Amino acid sequence: MERCKLLPMRHQRLSPPDDRNSLLHSSLPEPVHASRKARWFFNPVTGWFRRLERSANHFISRQIYPRITGLHRIYDTILRRRLTVAESEIGIRGLGSGFHGLRILLISDVHCGPFISLDVLADTFRRSMALKPDLILLAGDMATGRGEELSRCLPAFRELQAGLGIYAVLGNHDHYTGVPEQVCRNMEDAGIIMLQNRHTILQMGGDRLVLAGIDDLAFGRPDLNQALAGKPEHLPVVLVSHNPDVFFDAARSRVDLVLSGHTHGGQIRCPGLPVLVRMSRFRLDEGRYEAAGSELVVSRGLGAVGLPLRFACPPEVVLLILQPADG
Ligand SMILES: [Fe+2]
């Protein structure tokens, strides 16, 4: 049940950057079996820790950090020097040949706000485009605590390019802004398609794949049934959900692959130890998990909250390459 504690630390074999603007690379480990045993003392909405964290975040991100000049310099430097591409091939049953080798770029928890400058975010996205993704998925928390933070960063999101499109769902912080509809409008203005409790069909040649998304589990109005309603039977299904705790319900609904963020991988960690602050009820902290024939990928995310720092847990984007599971 403490399986996550046995997870090896990732990013132990990083390839060094060629220069200041290069990306570090690492491989995601093989999937770990996920246990549905929930932490009984952890309630993501009404638990004392989460209420305290939410209140502190509201106050600090709205009243304190915006008044500190140059605060972005710290995290800008971390992004420039430590941005890592975590890569993995993912096998999906029944994947049509048109999707073999499909390159999905998963970007989560950008957290636009006082910690990241527009220039560095745009540069980060521009560098990520060297990975030549076919499909880009934004797994929520584009904003941190205010709607204006995202509006200011829209030019950076316009750097993202992918032939099959760019899709997004909302995270808890997008709801903390108090204007989630504005967050959706901003994303759509930047050419990004919102997948709030709905799905779309992706087509490559004669093959099809269901891409679904749901609202944030804790502070939105998530509806997995609605997201999957009316989808064609027997097609592979990929679901984007900010919060990974939807995994077991998704697996029961025969979703093949769930892509999430939210946990930040702990953000500030002691090397070699489990995460200090867990955001998942089921200890789905980072990396790959499997259960009931489904797989989950949890990204550490790109940005930061609380403090403009990461330690033993670099910012990341995730590059997934789809392959047939039986091939
Ligand atoms: Fe986040």
PDB file of N, CA, C and O in Angstrom, residues 214 217 224 239 241 243-251 258 260 282 284:
ATOM      1  N   ILE A 214     -12.220  16.102 -18.669  1.00  0.00           N
ATOM      2  CA  ILE A 214     -13.218  16.452 -17.652  1.00  0.00           C
ATOM      3  C   ILE A 214     -12.741  17.644 -16.835  1.00  0.00           C
ATOM      4  O   ILE A 214     -11.551  17.936 -16.743  1.00  0.00           O
ATOM      5  N   LEU A 217     -11.665  17.760 -10.605  1.00  0.00           N
ATOM      6  CA  LEU A 217     -12.372  16.821  -9.730  1.00  0.00           C
ATOM      7  C   LEU A 217     -12.872  17.479  -8.445  1.00  0.00           C
ATOM      8  O   LEU A 217     -13.966  17.159  -7.958  1.00  0.00           O
ATOM      9  N   LEU A 224     -17.677  12.326 -15.696  1.00  0.00           N
ATOM     10  CA  LEU A 224     -17.013  11.362 -16.574  1.00  0.00           C
ATOM     11  C   LEU A 224     -18.002  10.714 -17.535  1.00  0.00           C
ATOM     12  O   LEU A 224     -17.690  10.512 -18.712  1.00  0.00           O
ATOM     13  N   LEU A 239      -8.055  10.099 -21.855  1.00  0.00           N
ATOM     14  CA  LEU A 239      -8.779  11.078 -21.037  1.00  0.00           C
ATOM     15  C   LEU A 239      -7.790  12.044 -20.401  1.00  0.00           C
ATOM     16  O   LEU A 239      -6.781  11.619 -19.822  1.00  0.00           O
ATOM     17  N   SER A 241      -7.410  14.707 -17.400  1.00  0.00           N
ATOM     18  CA  SER A 241      -8.029  15.140 -16.150  1.00  0.00           C
ATOM     19  C   SER A 241      -6.948  15.788 -15.308  1.00  0.00           C
ATOM     20  O   SER A 241      -5.899  15.181 -15.064  1.00  0.00           O
ATOM     21  N   ASN A 243      -6.757  16.278 -12.161  1.00  0.00           N
ATOM     22  CA  ASN A 243      -6.520  15.513 -10.942  1.00  0.00           C
ATOM     23  C   ASN A 243      -6.422  14.018 -11.274  1.00  0.00           C
ATOM     24  O   ASN A 243      -7.327  13.454 -11.881  1.00  0.00           O
ATOM     25  N   PRO A 244      -5.324  13.365 -10.871  1.00  0.00           N
ATOM     26  CA  PRO A 244      -5.159  11.949 -11.238  1.00  0.00           C
ATOM     27  C   PRO A 244      -6.115  11.017 -10.506  1.00  0.00           C
ATOM     28  O   PRO A 244      -6.235   9.843 -10.870  1.00  0.00           O
ATOM     29  N   ASP A 245      -6.785  11.500  -9.459  1.00  0.00           N
ATOM     30  CA  ASP A 245      -7.612  10.596  -8.641  1.00  0.00           C
ATOM     31  C   ASP A 245      -8.843  10.070  -9.373  1.00  0.00           C
ATOM     32  O   ASP A 245      -9.563   9.215  -8.841  1.00  0.00           O
ATOM     33  N   VAL A 246      -9.079  10.539 -10.583  1.00  0.00           N
ATOM     34  CA  VAL A 246     -10.169   9.990 -11.403  1.00  0.00           C
ATOM     35  C   VAL A 246      -9.786   8.620 -11.991  1.00  0.00           C
ATOM     36  O   VAL A 246     -10.617   7.938 -12.566  1.00  0.00           O
ATOM     37  N   PHE A 247      -8.535   8.234 -11.810  1.00  0.00           N
ATOM     38  CA  PHE A 247      -7.986   7.084 -12.545  1.00  0.00           C
ATOM     39  C   PHE A 247      -8.816   5.815 -12.397  1.00  0.00           C
ATOM     40  O   PHE A 247      -9.116   5.134 -13.384  1.00  0.00           O
ATOM     41  N   PHE A 248      -9.198   5.472 -11.175  1.00  0.00           N
ATOM     42  CA  PHE A 248      -9.883   4.187 -10.975  1.00  0.00           C
ATOM     43  C   PHE A 248     -11.279   4.188 -11.613  1.00  0.00           C
ATOM     44  O   PHE A 248     -11.707   3.185 -12.177  1.00  0.00           O
ATOM     45  N   ASP A 249     -11.976   5.318 -11.518  1.00  0.00           N
ATOM     46  CA  ASP A 249     -13.283   5.411 -12.182  1.00  0.00           C
ATOM     47  C   ASP A 249     -13.109   5.346 -13.699  1.00  0.00           C
ATOM     48  O   ASP A 249     -13.910   4.728 -14.403  1.00  0.00           O
ATOM     49  N   ALA A 250     -12.062   6.001 -14.179  1.00  0.00           N
ATOM     50  CA  ALA A 250     -11.811   5.991 -15.625  1.00  0.00           C
ATOM     51  C   ALA A 250     -11.478   4.584 -16.106  1.00  0.00           C
ATOM     52  O   ALA A 250     -11.956   4.144 -17.157  1.00  0.00           O
ATOM     53  N   ALA A 251     -10.676   3.873 -15.316  1.00  0.00           N
ATOM     54  CA  ALA A 251     -10.319   2.499 -15.696  1.00  0.00           C
ATOM     55  C   ALA A 251     -11.576   1.632 -15.759  1.00  0.00           C
ATOM     56  O   ALA A 251     -11.722   0.797 -16.656  1.00  0.00           O
ATOM     57  N   VAL A 258      -5.064   7.746 -19.036  1.00  0.00           N
ATOM     58  CA  VAL A 258      -5.441   8.992 -18.358  1.00  0.00           C
ATOM     59  C   VAL A 258      -4.186   9.849 -18.218  1.00  0.00           C
ATOM     60  O   VAL A 258      -3.132   9.344 -17.801  1.00  0.00           O
ATOM     61  N   SER A 260      -2.631  13.347 -16.506  1.00  0.00           N
ATOM     62  CA  SER A 260      -2.933  14.267 -15.405  1.00  0.00           C
ATOM     63  C   SER A 260      -1.719  15.062 -14.974  1.00  0.00           C
ATOM     64  O   SER A 260      -0.598  14.836 -15.440  1.00  0.00           O
ATOM     65  N   PHE A 282      -4.817   8.924  -3.538  1.00  0.00           N
ATOM     66  CA  PHE A 282      -4.374   7.541  -3.740  1.00  0.00           C
ATOM     67  C   PHE A 282      -2.855   7.457  -3.927  1.00  0.00           C
ATOM     68  O   PHE A 282      -2.356   6.474  -4.470  1.00  0.00           O
ATOM     69  N   LEU A 284      -0.953   8.970  -6.006  1.00  0.00           N
ATOM     70  CA  LEU A 284      -0.559   8.954  -7.422  1.00  0.00           C
ATOM     71  C   LEU A 284       0.294  10.202  -7.668  1.00  0.00           C
ATOM     72  O   LEU A 284      -0.158  11.196  -8.215  1.00  0.00           O
TER      73      LEU A 284
END
